[in-house]
């Protein structure tokens, strides 16, 4: 259970102890919260005492009377507002003039509950204020995390685009200045390297387009009944040239009549990513099996390869954006490190999930499960 700290500021001891008693065994919960809130109550009899307690540790909620012996409640509120403290203030003043009410609103008071109030009125005010506080804090945290992820993404992206550009520019300069003489053959390796870098950039741009499509939300999705085997055949045809080049055999087996409500482009992207990885990270003369089965209310896609495999340690990183496993075996294989993160996000759009089983040096099996009714 989460605890919210409440400070009651009132010069009447009876009011303070009454509120404390009501809130001590009270808790609130909302469907969108994992845990309920309970309350830890502290008391102050004057504005000065309240400010001291607030400065020592900011309470989450303050119940503040205006008429106090020394400085007034409104001045305490003004101070809280000036310091931009993360707390929600509820005024509990018995007779507030319009002037005080306007001032309190300007200083950011969350609401007014005029004394006297019933235990039920107090509880429902506390319930509202807790909900407000929770949502405000969650929103702030989500915005912050969103910004951080965006920034990380952009800095990795600019690096991924800048390094091939620099390499190609370097090769072109060498050629322009004929640095290794006038024989075209001596530049062959540089041209090949440049073409490989360009291919890498093209793949990255294609992956980014998939990602943009995902991020632009559902409006661009076109959901309809799709024949899964037909899409699988298209995906197999797409990777076929790569498989021939790498001498990898493709094999396809599926139940008949599997129909899914989905955006065909998205299912194709999922299959293309898994199949092209299974070929790319395979061994010379290896094999890739695509297996599609219809279970009670879900479709299960299995892409099994006889490739280099993935260690337990590396499995955790696979689905993160721009994450590539760097070792001797993957050194010459180009990729953006975006394919699996895009695949995972797309599968999750359908409330499905993706798993991987793998044995280093023997091969991997990626399993995607998508519910029929999503
Ligand atoms: P990439 O563009 O690098 O292929 P992915 O997101 O598709 O990006 O994959 C991330 C990493 O996971 C790859 O760089 C590779 O190291 C590893 N990987 C993906 N699929 C396989 C596979 N079938 N076998 C072995 N390693 C794989």
Coordinates of C-alpha atoms and ligand atoms in Angstrom, one line a residue:
X1 CA 0.0 0.0 0.0
X2 CA 1.2 3.5 -0.8
X3 CA 1.1 6.2 1.8
X4 CA 0.2 9.8 1.3
X5 CA 1.4 12.2 4.0
X6 CA -1.3 14.7 5.1
X7 CA -0.7 17.8 7.2
X8 CA -3.7 19.3 9.1
X9 CA -3.2 23.0 9.9
X10 CA -5.9 24.1 12.4
X11 CA -5.7 25.9 15.7
X12 CA -8.6 23.9 17.2
X13 CA -7.2 20.6 18.7
X14 CA -10.7 19.0 18.5
X15 CA -10.8 19.5 14.7
X16 CA -7.2 18.1 14.3
X17 CA -7.8 15.0 16.3
X18 CA -11.2 14.5 14.7
X19 CA -9.7 14.5 11.2
X20 CA -6.8 12.4 12.2
X21 CA -9.2 9.8 13.6
X22 CA -11.3 9.7 10.4
X23 CA -8.3 9.3 8.1
X24 CA -6.2 6.9 10.2
X25 CA -8.0 3.8 9.0
X26 CA -9.2 5.2 5.7
X27 CA -7.8 4.1 2.3
X28 CA -8.6 4.9 -1.3
X29 CA -8.1 3.0 -4.5
X30 CA -8.8 3.5 -8.2
X31 CA -9.1 1.0 -11.0
X32 CA -6.1 2.5 -12.7
X33 CA -3.8 2.2 -9.7
X34 CA -2.0 -1.0 -8.6
X35 CA -2.0 -0.2 -4.9
X36 CA -4.4 1.7 -2.6
X37 CA -3.4 4.8 -0.8
X38 CA -3.5 5.0 3.0
X39 CA -2.8 8.2 5.0
X40 CA -0.2 9.2 7.4
X41 CA -1.4 12.3 9.3
X42 CA 0.6 15.0 11.0
X43 CA -0.8 18.1 12.7
X44 CA 0.2 21.8 13.2
X45 CA -1.6 24.3 15.3
X46 CA -0.2 27.5 13.7
X47 CA 1.0 28.7 10.3
X48 CA 4.6 29.0 11.6
X49 CA 4.6 25.5 12.8
X50 CA 3.1 24.3 9.5
X51 CA 5.8 26.1 7.4
X52 CA 8.5 24.4 9.6
X53 CA 7.0 21.0 9.0
X54 CA 6.5 21.7 5.3
X55 CA 10.2 22.7 4.9
X56 CA 11.4 19.6 6.7
X57 CA 9.4 17.3 4.4
X58 CA 6.8 18.4 1.9
X59 CA 3.5 16.6 2.7
X60 CA 1.4 15.3 -0.2
X61 CA -1.8 16.9 1.0
X62 CA -2.4 19.9 3.3
X63 CA -5.7 20.7 4.9
X64 CA -5.4 24.3 5.7
X65 CA -7.5 26.6 7.9
X66 CA -7.3 30.3 7.2
X67 CA -8.0 31.8 10.6
X68 CA -4.9 31.0 12.6
X69 CA -3.4 32.8 15.6
X70 CA -0.2 34.1 13.9
X71 CA 0.3 34.1 10.1
X72 CA -2.9 33.3 8.3
X73 CA -3.5 30.2 6.2
X74 CA -3.5 32.2 3.0
X75 CA 0.0 33.3 3.7
X76 CA 1.1 29.7 4.2
X77 CA -0.5 29.0 0.9
X78 CA 1.3 31.9 -0.7
X79 CA 4.7 30.5 0.5
X80 CA 3.9 27.0 -0.8
X81 CA 3.0 28.5 -4.2
X82 CA 6.1 30.7 -4.3
X83 CA 8.3 27.6 -3.7
X84 CA 6.4 25.6 -6.2
X85 CA 6.1 22.7 -3.8
X86 CA 4.6 19.4 -5.0
X87 CA 1.6 19.3 -2.7
X88 CA -2.2 19.7 -3.0
X89 CA -3.8 22.2 -0.7
X90 CA -7.4 22.0 0.5
X91 CA -8.7 25.0 2.4
X92 CA -11.0 24.1 5.3
X93 CA -12.0 27.5 6.4
X94 CA -15.4 28.0 8.0
X95 CA -16.4 31.4 6.6
X96 CA -14.2 32.5 3.7
X97 CA -14.7 35.9 2.1
X98 CA -14.8 36.1 -1.7
X99 CA -11.5 37.9 -1.5
X100 CA -9.8 35.0 0.4
X101 CA -11.4 32.5 -1.9
X102 CA -10.1 34.3 -5.0
X103 CA -6.6 34.6 -3.5
X104 CA -6.5 31.0 -2.5
X105 CA -7.5 29.9 -6.0
X106 CA -4.8 32.1 -7.5
X107 CA -2.3 30.6 -5.1
X108 CA -3.2 27.2 -6.4
X109 CA -5.5 25.8 -3.7
X110 CA -7.1 22.6 -5.0
X111 CA -10.5 23.1 -3.4
X112 CA -12.5 24.4 -0.4
X113 CA -14.3 22.3 2.1
X114 CA -16.0 24.6 4.5
X115 CA -16.1 23.6 8.2
X116 CA -18.1 21.9 9.7
X117 CA -18.0 18.8 7.4
X118 CA -19.2 15.3 8.0
X119 CA -16.7 12.4 8.0
X120 CA -18.2 11.3 4.6
X121 CA -17.7 14.8 3.1
X122 CA -14.1 14.7 4.3
X123 CA -13.5 11.3 2.9
X124 CA -14.8 12.1 -0.5
X125 CA -12.8 15.3 -0.6
X126 CA -9.7 13.3 0.3
X127 CA -10.5 10.7 -2.4
X128 CA -10.7 13.4 -5.1
X129 CA -7.6 15.1 -4.0
X130 CA -5.7 11.8 -4.0
X131 CA -6.8 11.0 -7.5
X132 CA -5.8 14.4 -8.7
X133 CA -2.4 14.1 -7.1
X134 CA -1.8 10.6 -8.5
X135 CA -2.8 11.6 -12.1
X136 CA -0.8 14.8 -11.9
X137 CA 2.4 12.9 -10.8
X138 CA 1.9 10.1 -13.3
X139 CA 1.4 12.5 -16.2
X140 CA 4.6 14.4 -15.2
X141 CA 6.6 11.2 -15.0
X142 CA 5.3 9.9 -18.3
X143 CA 6.1 13.1 -20.1
X144 CA 9.6 13.1 -18.6
X145 CA 10.2 9.5 -19.6
X146 CA 8.8 10.1 -23.1
X147 CA 11.2 13.0 -23.6
X148 CA 14.2 11.0 -22.4
X149 CA 13.4 8.1 -24.7
X150 CA 12.9 10.5 -27.7
X151 CA 16.2 12.1 -27.0
X152 CA 18.1 8.8 -26.7
X153 CA 16.4 7.6 -29.9
X154 CA 17.4 10.7 -31.8
X155 CA 21.0 10.7 -30.7
X156 CA 21.5 7.0 -31.6
X157 CA 19.7 7.6 -34.9
X158 CA 21.9 10.6 -35.9
X159 CA 25.0 8.5 -35.0
X160 CA 23.7 5.6 -37.1
X161 CA 23.2 7.9 -40.1
X162 CA 26.3 10.0 -39.7
X163 CA 28.8 7.2 -39.5
X164 CA 28.0 5.6 -42.9
X165 CA 27.8 9.1 -44.5
X166 CA 31.3 9.9 -43.1
X167 CA 32.6 6.6 -44.4
X168 CA 31.2 7.1 -47.9
X169 CA 32.4 10.7 -48.0
X170 CA 35.9 9.5 -47.1
X171 CA 36.0 6.9 -49.8
X172 CA 34.7 9.5 -52.4
X173 CA 37.4 12.0 -51.4
X174 CA 40.1 9.3 -51.8
X175 CA 38.7 8.6 -55.3
X176 CA 38.3 12.2 -56.3
X177 CA 42.0 12.9 -55.4
X178 CA 43.0 9.6 -57.0
X179 CA 45.0 8.9 -53.8
X180 CA 45.9 5.3 -54.9
X181 CA 46.6 6.1 -58.5
X182 CA 44.6 6.0 -61.7
X183 CA 43.8 2.3 -61.9
X184 CA 40.1 1.9 -61.3
X185 CA 40.6 -1.7 -60.0
X186 CA 42.4 -0.3 -57.0
X187 CA 39.2 1.5 -55.9
X188 CA 37.0 -1.5 -56.2
X189 CA 37.0 -2.4 -52.5
X190 CA 36.1 1.2 -51.6
X191 CA 33.2 1.2 -54.0
X192 CA 32.0 -2.1 -52.5
X193 CA 32.3 -0.8 -49.0
X194 CA 30.4 2.3 -50.0
X195 CA 27.6 0.3 -51.6
X196 CA 27.3 -1.8 -48.4
X197 CA 27.0 1.3 -46.2
X198 CA 24.4 2.7 -48.6
X199 CA 22.4 -0.5 -48.3
X200 CA 22.6 -0.3 -44.6
X201 CA 21.3 3.3 -44.7
X202 CA 18.5 2.2 -47.0
X203 CA 17.5 -0.6 -44.6
X204 CA 17.6 1.8 -41.6
X205 CA 15.4 4.3 -43.5
X206 CA 12.9 1.5 -44.3
X207 CA 12.8 0.5 -40.7
X208 CA 12.3 4.1 -39.6
X209 CA 9.3 4.3 -42.0
X210 CA 7.8 1.2 -40.3
X211 CA 8.4 2.8 -37.0
X212 CA 6.8 6.1 -38.1
X213 CA 3.8 4.2 -39.3
X214 CA 3.5 2.6 -35.9
X215 CA 3.9 5.8 -34.0
X216 CA 1.4 7.7 -36.2
X217 CA -1.3 5.6 -34.5
X218 CA -4.1 3.5 -35.6
X219 CA -5.7 5.9 -38.1
X220 CA -3.3 4.8 -40.8
X221 CA -3.9 1.1 -40.1
X222 CA -6.2 -0.7 -42.4
X223 CA -7.7 -3.7 -40.6
X224 CA -9.4 -6.3 -42.7
X225 CA -9.7 -10.1 -42.9
X226 CA -6.4 -11.4 -44.3
X227 CA -5.3 -14.8 -45.5
X228 CA -2.3 -15.5 -43.3
X229 CA -0.7 -18.1 -45.6
X230 CA -0.9 -15.8 -48.6
X231 CA 1.0 -13.1 -46.7
X232 CA 3.5 -15.7 -45.5
X233 CA 4.2 -16.7 -49.1
X234 CA 4.7 -13.1 -50.1
X235 CA 7.2 -12.7 -47.2
X236 CA 9.0 -15.9 -48.2
X237 CA 9.3 -14.6 -51.8
X238 CA 10.8 -11.3 -50.4
X239 CA 13.6 -13.1 -48.5
X240 CA 14.2 -15.7 -51.2
X241 CA 16.9 -13.7 -53.1
X242 CA 18.8 -13.2 -49.8
X243 CA 18.4 -16.9 -49.0
X244 CA 19.8 -18.0 -52.4
X245 CA 22.7 -15.6 -52.0
X246 CA 23.5 -17.1 -48.5
X247 CA 22.8 -20.7 -49.6
X248 CA 20.0 -21.1 -47.0
X249 CA 17.0 -23.3 -47.7
X250 CA 13.5 -21.9 -46.9
X251 CA 10.7 -24.2 -45.8
X252 CA 7.1 -23.4 -45.2
X253 CA 4.3 -25.3 -43.5
X254 CA 0.9 -24.1 -42.3
X255 CA -2.6 -25.1 -41.4
X256 CA -5.1 -24.3 -44.0
X257 CA -7.6 -21.4 -44.0
X258 CA -6.1 -19.2 -41.3
X259 CA -7.8 -15.8 -41.4
X260 CA -6.9 -12.9 -39.1
X261 CA -8.3 -9.4 -38.8
X262 CA -5.2 -7.3 -39.3
X263 CA -3.4 -4.8 -41.4
X264 CA -1.7 -6.9 -44.1
X265 CA 1.3 -4.6 -44.3
X266 CA 1.9 -5.0 -40.6
X267 CA 1.8 -8.9 -40.7
X268 CA 4.1 -8.8 -43.6
X269 CA 6.6 -6.5 -41.8
X270 CA 6.5 -8.9 -38.8
X271 CA 7.2 -12.0 -41.0
X272 CA 9.8 -10.1 -43.2
X273 CA 11.8 -9.1 -40.1
X274 CA 11.8 -12.6 -38.6
X275 CA 12.5 -14.4 -41.8
X276 CA 15.3 -12.0 -43.0
X277 CA 16.9 -12.3 -39.6
X278 CA 16.7 -16.1 -39.7
X279 CA 18.5 -16.0 -43.1
X280 CA 21.0 -13.2 -42.2
X281 CA 22.1 -14.8 -38.9
X282 CA 22.2 -18.3 -40.4
X283 CA 25.2 -20.4 -41.5
X284 CA 26.2 -21.3 -45.0
X285 CA 24.0 -24.2 -46.1
X286 CA 21.6 -23.6 -43.2
X287 CA 17.8 -23.9 -43.0
X288 CA 14.8 -21.7 -42.1
X289 CA 11.4 -23.2 -41.2
X290 CA 8.3 -21.0 -41.1
X291 CA 5.5 -22.8 -39.4
X292 CA 2.0 -21.3 -38.9
X293 CA -0.6 -23.0 -36.7
X294 CA -4.2 -22.2 -35.8
X295 CA -4.9 -22.8 -32.1
X296 CA -8.3 -22.4 -30.4
X297 CA -8.4 -18.6 -30.6
X298 CA -4.9 -17.6 -31.7
X299 CA -2.5 -17.9 -34.6
X300 CA 1.1 -19.1 -33.8
X301 CA 3.9 -18.2 -36.1
X302 CA 7.2 -20.0 -35.6
X303 CA 10.4 -19.0 -37.4
X304 CA 13.1 -21.5 -36.7
X305 CA 16.7 -21.3 -38.0
X306 CA 19.9 -23.3 -37.8
X307 CA 22.0 -20.2 -37.4
X308 CA 24.5 -18.7 -35.0
X309 CA 22.0 -18.6 -32.0
X310 CA 21.8 -16.1 -29.2
X311 CA 23.2 -16.4 -25.7
X312 CA 21.0 -16.0 -22.6
X313 CA 22.7 -12.7 -21.8
X314 CA 22.0 -11.2 -25.2
X315 CA 18.4 -12.4 -25.3
X316 CA 17.4 -9.6 -23.0
X317 CA 18.7 -6.9 -25.3
X318 CA 17.2 -8.2 -28.6
X319 CA 14.0 -6.2 -28.6
X320 CA 15.4 -2.8 -27.6
X321 CA 15.7 -0.1 -30.3
X322 CA 19.1 0.0 -32.1
X323 CA 20.3 -3.0 -30.1
X324 CA 22.7 -5.2 -32.1
X325 CA 24.7 -8.1 -30.8
X326 CA 28.3 -7.4 -31.7
X327 CA 30.7 -10.4 -32.0
X328 CA 32.9 -12.2 -34.4
X329 CA 30.0 -13.9 -36.1
X330 CA 27.9 -10.8 -36.7
X331 CA 30.7 -8.4 -37.6
X332 CA 30.0 -8.5 -41.4
X333 CA 26.2 -8.6 -41.2
X334 CA 24.5 -5.2 -41.7
X335 CA 21.5 -4.2 -39.8
X336 CA 19.9 -1.2 -38.0
X337 CA 19.0 -3.0 -34.8
X338 CA 15.5 -1.8 -35.2
X339 CA 13.8 -4.8 -36.8
X340 CA 13.0 -6.8 -33.6
X341 CA 11.9 -3.7 -31.7
X342 CA 9.5 -2.8 -34.5
X343 CA 8.3 -6.4 -34.7
X344 CA 7.6 -6.6 -30.9
X345 CA 5.7 -3.3 -31.0
X346 CA 3.6 -4.4 -33.9
X347 CA 2.8 -7.8 -32.3
X348 CA 1.7 -5.9 -29.1
X349 CA -0.6 -3.7 -31.2
X350 CA -2.5 -6.9 -31.7
X351 CA -2.3 -7.9 -28.1
X352 CA 0.0 -10.7 -29.0
X353 CA 3.4 -11.6 -27.8
X354 CA 6.8 -12.7 -29.1
X355 CA 9.2 -15.2 -27.5
X356 CA 12.6 -16.5 -28.5
X357 CA 14.3 -19.8 -27.7
X358 CA 17.9 -20.2 -28.7
X359 CA 21.0 -22.3 -28.4
X360 CA 24.3 -20.6 -29.4
X361 CA 25.8 -22.2 -32.5
X362 CA 22.7 -24.3 -33.1
X363 CA 19.9 -21.9 -33.9
X364 CA 17.0 -19.9 -32.7
X365 CA 13.2 -20.1 -32.8
X366 CA 11.1 -16.9 -32.7
X367 CA 7.5 -17.5 -31.8
X368 CA 4.8 -14.9 -32.4
X369 CA 1.3 -15.5 -31.0
X370 CA -1.6 -13.3 -32.1
X371 CA -5.1 -13.6 -30.8
X372 CA -7.7 -14.0 -33.5
X373 CA -10.1 -11.5 -31.8
X374 CA -7.9 -8.6 -31.1
Ligands
LIG1 P1 19.3 -6.0 -37.1 O1 18.9 -4.9 -38.0 O2 20.6 -5.8 -36.4 O3 19.1 -7.4 -37.7 P2 17.1 -6.7 -35.2 O4 16.4 -5.8 -34.3 O5 16.3 -7.4 -36.3 O6 18.2 -5.8 -35.9 O7 17.9 -7.8 -34.4 C1 18.7 -7.4 -33.3 C2 19.9 -8.3 -33.1 O8 19.4 -9.6 -32.7 C3 20.7 -8.5 -34.4 O9 21.6 -7.5 -34.6 C4 21.2 -9.9 -34.1 O10 22.5 -9.8 -33.4 C5 20.2 -10.6 -33.2 N1 19.3 -11.5 -34.0 C6 18.1 -11.3 -34.5 N2 17.6 -12.4 -35.1 C7 18.5 -13.3 -34.9 C8 18.5 -14.8 -35.3 N3 17.5 -15.3 -35.9 N4 19.6 -15.4 -34.9 C9 20.7 -14.9 -34.2 N5 20.7 -13.6 -33.8 C10 19.6 -12.8 -34.2

